[in-house]
PDB file of C-alpha atoms in Angstrom:
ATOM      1  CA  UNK E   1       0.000   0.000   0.000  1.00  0.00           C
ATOM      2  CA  UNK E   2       2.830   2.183   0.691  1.00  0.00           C
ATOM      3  CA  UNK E   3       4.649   1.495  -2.683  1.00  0.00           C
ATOM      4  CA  UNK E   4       1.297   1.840  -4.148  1.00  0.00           C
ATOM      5  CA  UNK E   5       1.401   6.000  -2.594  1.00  0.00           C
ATOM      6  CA  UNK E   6       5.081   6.203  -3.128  1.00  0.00           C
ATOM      7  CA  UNK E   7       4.681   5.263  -6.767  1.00  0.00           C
ATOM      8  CA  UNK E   8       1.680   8.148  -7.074  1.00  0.00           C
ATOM      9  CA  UNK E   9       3.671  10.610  -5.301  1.00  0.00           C
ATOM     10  CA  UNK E  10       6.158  10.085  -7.547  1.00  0.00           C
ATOM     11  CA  UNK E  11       4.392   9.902 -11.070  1.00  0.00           C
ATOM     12  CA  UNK E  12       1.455  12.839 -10.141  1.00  0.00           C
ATOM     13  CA  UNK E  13       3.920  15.661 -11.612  1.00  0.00           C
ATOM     14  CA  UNK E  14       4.806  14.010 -14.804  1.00  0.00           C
ATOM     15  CA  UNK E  15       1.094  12.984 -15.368  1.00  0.00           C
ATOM     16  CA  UNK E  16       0.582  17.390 -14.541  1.00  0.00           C
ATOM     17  CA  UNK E  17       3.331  18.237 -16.898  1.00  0.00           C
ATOM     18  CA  UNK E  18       2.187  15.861 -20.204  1.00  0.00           C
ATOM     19  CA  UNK E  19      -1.478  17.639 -19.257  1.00  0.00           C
ATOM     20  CA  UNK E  20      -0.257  20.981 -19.478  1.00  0.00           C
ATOM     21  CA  UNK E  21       2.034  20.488 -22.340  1.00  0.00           C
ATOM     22  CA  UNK E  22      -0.675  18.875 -24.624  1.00  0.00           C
ATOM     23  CA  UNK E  23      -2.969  21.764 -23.313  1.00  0.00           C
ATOM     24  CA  UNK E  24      -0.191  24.292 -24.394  1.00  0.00           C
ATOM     25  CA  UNK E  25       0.277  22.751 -27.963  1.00  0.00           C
ATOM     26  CA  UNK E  26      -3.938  22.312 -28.830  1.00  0.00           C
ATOM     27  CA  UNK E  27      -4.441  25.901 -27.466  1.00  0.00           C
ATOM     28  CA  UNK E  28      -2.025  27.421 -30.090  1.00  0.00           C
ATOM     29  CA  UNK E  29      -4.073  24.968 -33.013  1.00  0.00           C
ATOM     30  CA  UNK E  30      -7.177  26.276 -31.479  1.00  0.00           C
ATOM     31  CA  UNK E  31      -5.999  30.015 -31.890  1.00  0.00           C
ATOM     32  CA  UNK E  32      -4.688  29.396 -35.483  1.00  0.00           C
ATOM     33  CA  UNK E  33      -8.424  27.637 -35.953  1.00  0.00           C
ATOM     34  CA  UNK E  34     -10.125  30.618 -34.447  1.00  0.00           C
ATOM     35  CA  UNK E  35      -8.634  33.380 -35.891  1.00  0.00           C
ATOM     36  CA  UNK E  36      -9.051  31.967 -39.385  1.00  0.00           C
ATOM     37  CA  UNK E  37     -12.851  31.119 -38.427  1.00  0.00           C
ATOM     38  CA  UNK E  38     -13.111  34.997 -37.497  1.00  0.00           C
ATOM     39  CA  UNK E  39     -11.426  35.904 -40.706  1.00  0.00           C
ATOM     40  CA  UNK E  40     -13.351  34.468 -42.845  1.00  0.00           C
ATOM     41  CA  UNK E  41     -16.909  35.806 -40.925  1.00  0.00           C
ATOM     42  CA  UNK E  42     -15.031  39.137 -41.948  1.00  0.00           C
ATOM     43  CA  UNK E  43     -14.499  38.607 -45.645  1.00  0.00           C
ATOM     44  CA  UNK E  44     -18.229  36.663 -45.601  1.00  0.00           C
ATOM     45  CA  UNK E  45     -19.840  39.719 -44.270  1.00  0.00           C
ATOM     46  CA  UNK E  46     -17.888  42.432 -46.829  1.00  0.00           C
ATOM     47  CA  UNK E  47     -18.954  40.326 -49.423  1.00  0.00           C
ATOM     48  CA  UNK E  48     -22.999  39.925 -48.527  1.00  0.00           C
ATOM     49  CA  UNK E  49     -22.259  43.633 -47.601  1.00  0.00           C
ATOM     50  CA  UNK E  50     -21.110  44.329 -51.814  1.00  0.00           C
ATOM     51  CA  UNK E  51     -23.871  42.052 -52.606  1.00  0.00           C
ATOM     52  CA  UNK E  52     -26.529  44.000 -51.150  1.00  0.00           C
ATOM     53  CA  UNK E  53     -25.384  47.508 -52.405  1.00  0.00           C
ATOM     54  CA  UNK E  54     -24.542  46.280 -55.918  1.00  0.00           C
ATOM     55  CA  UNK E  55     -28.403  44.106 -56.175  1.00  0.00           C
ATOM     56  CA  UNK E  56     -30.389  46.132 -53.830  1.00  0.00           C
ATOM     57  CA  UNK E  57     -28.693  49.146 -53.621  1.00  0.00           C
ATOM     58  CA  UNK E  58     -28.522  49.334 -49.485  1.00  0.00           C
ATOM     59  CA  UNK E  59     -25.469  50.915 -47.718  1.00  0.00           C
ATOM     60  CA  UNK E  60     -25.140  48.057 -45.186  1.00  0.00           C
ATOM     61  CA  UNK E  61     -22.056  49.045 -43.629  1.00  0.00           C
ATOM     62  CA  UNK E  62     -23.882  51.881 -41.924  1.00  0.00           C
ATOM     63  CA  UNK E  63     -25.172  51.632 -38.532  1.00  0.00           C
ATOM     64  CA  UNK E  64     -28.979  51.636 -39.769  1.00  0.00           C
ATOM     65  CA  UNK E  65     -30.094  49.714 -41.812  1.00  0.00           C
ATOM     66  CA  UNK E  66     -34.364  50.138 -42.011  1.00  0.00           C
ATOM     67  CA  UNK E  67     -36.255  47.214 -40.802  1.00  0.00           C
ATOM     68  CA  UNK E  68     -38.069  46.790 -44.091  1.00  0.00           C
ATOM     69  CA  UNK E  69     -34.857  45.818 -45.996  1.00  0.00           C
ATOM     70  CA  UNK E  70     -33.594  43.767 -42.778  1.00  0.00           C
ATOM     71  CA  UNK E  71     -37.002  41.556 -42.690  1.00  0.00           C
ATOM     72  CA  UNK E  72     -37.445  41.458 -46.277  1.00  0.00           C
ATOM     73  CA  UNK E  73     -37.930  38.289 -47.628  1.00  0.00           C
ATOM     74  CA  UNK E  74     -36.788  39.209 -50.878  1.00  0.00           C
ATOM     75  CA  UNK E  75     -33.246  40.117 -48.894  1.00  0.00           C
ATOM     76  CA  UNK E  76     -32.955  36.865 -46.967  1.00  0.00           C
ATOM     77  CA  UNK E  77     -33.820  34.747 -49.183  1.00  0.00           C
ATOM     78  CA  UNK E  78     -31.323  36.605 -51.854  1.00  0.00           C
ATOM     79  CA  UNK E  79     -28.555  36.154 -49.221  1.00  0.00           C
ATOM     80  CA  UNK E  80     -29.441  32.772 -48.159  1.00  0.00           C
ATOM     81  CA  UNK E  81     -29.247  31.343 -51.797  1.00  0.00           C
ATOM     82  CA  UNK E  82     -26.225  33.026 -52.753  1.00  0.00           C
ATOM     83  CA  UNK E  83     -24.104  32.488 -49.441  1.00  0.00           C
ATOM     84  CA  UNK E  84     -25.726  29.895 -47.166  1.00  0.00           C
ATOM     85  CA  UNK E  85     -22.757  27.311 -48.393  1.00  0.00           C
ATOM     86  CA  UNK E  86     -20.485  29.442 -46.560  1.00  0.00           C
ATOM     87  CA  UNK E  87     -22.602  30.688 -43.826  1.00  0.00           C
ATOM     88  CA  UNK E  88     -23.130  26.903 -42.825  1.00  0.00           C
ATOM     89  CA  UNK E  89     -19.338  26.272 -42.488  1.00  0.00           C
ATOM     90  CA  UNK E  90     -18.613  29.348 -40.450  1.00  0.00           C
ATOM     91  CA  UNK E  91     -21.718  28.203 -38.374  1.00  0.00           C
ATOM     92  CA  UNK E  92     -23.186  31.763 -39.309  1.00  0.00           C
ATOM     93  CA  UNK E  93     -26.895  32.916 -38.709  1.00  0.00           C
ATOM     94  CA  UNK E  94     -29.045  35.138 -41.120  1.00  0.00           C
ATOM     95  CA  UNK E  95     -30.133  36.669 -37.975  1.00  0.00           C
ATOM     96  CA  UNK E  96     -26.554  36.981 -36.780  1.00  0.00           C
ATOM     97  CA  UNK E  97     -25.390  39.070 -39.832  1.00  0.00           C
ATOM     98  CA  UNK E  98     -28.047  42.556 -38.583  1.00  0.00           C
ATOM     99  CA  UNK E  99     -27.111  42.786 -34.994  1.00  0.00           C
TER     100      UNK E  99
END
């Protein structure tokens, strides 16, 4: 039984130290994933922005953007034909894109 402690006592920090190094090496992946996830939300939302103001002629960079053109079927379902491909693999909401 003693061993048995000894042996713990003696292994715990190793056990701690392969944790925190395989921690240390996902959360730099997870970074790299992240920041190209948030990348690509930005050049997905300049490009439904160009979209809108080229087909419907609406400034959506500003900071208002009427209700009429946000609910507008005609809108969504423009945007959601043309970009839901990519808005599914950046996990992206129509309703996400007006807030």
């Amino acid at each position: 039984m003693k061993l048995k402690k000894l042996f713990a006592w003696l292994v715990a920090p190793f056990i701690k130290w392969r944790g925190r190094y395989i921690m240390t090496k996902a959360k730099k992946q997870i970074e790299k994933a992240v920041n190209k996830q948030v990348e690509e939300r930005k050049i997905l939302r300049l490009n439904i922005n160009t979209f809108l103001k080229d087909y419907f002629g609406i400034d959506a960079n500003s900071k208002y953007i009427p209700k009429d053109y946000k609910n507008a079927e005609e809108v969504k379902t423009a945007i959601m034909t043309k970009f839901e491909p990519q808005m599914q693999r950046l996990h992206v909401n129509y309703e996400d894109l007006f807030k």
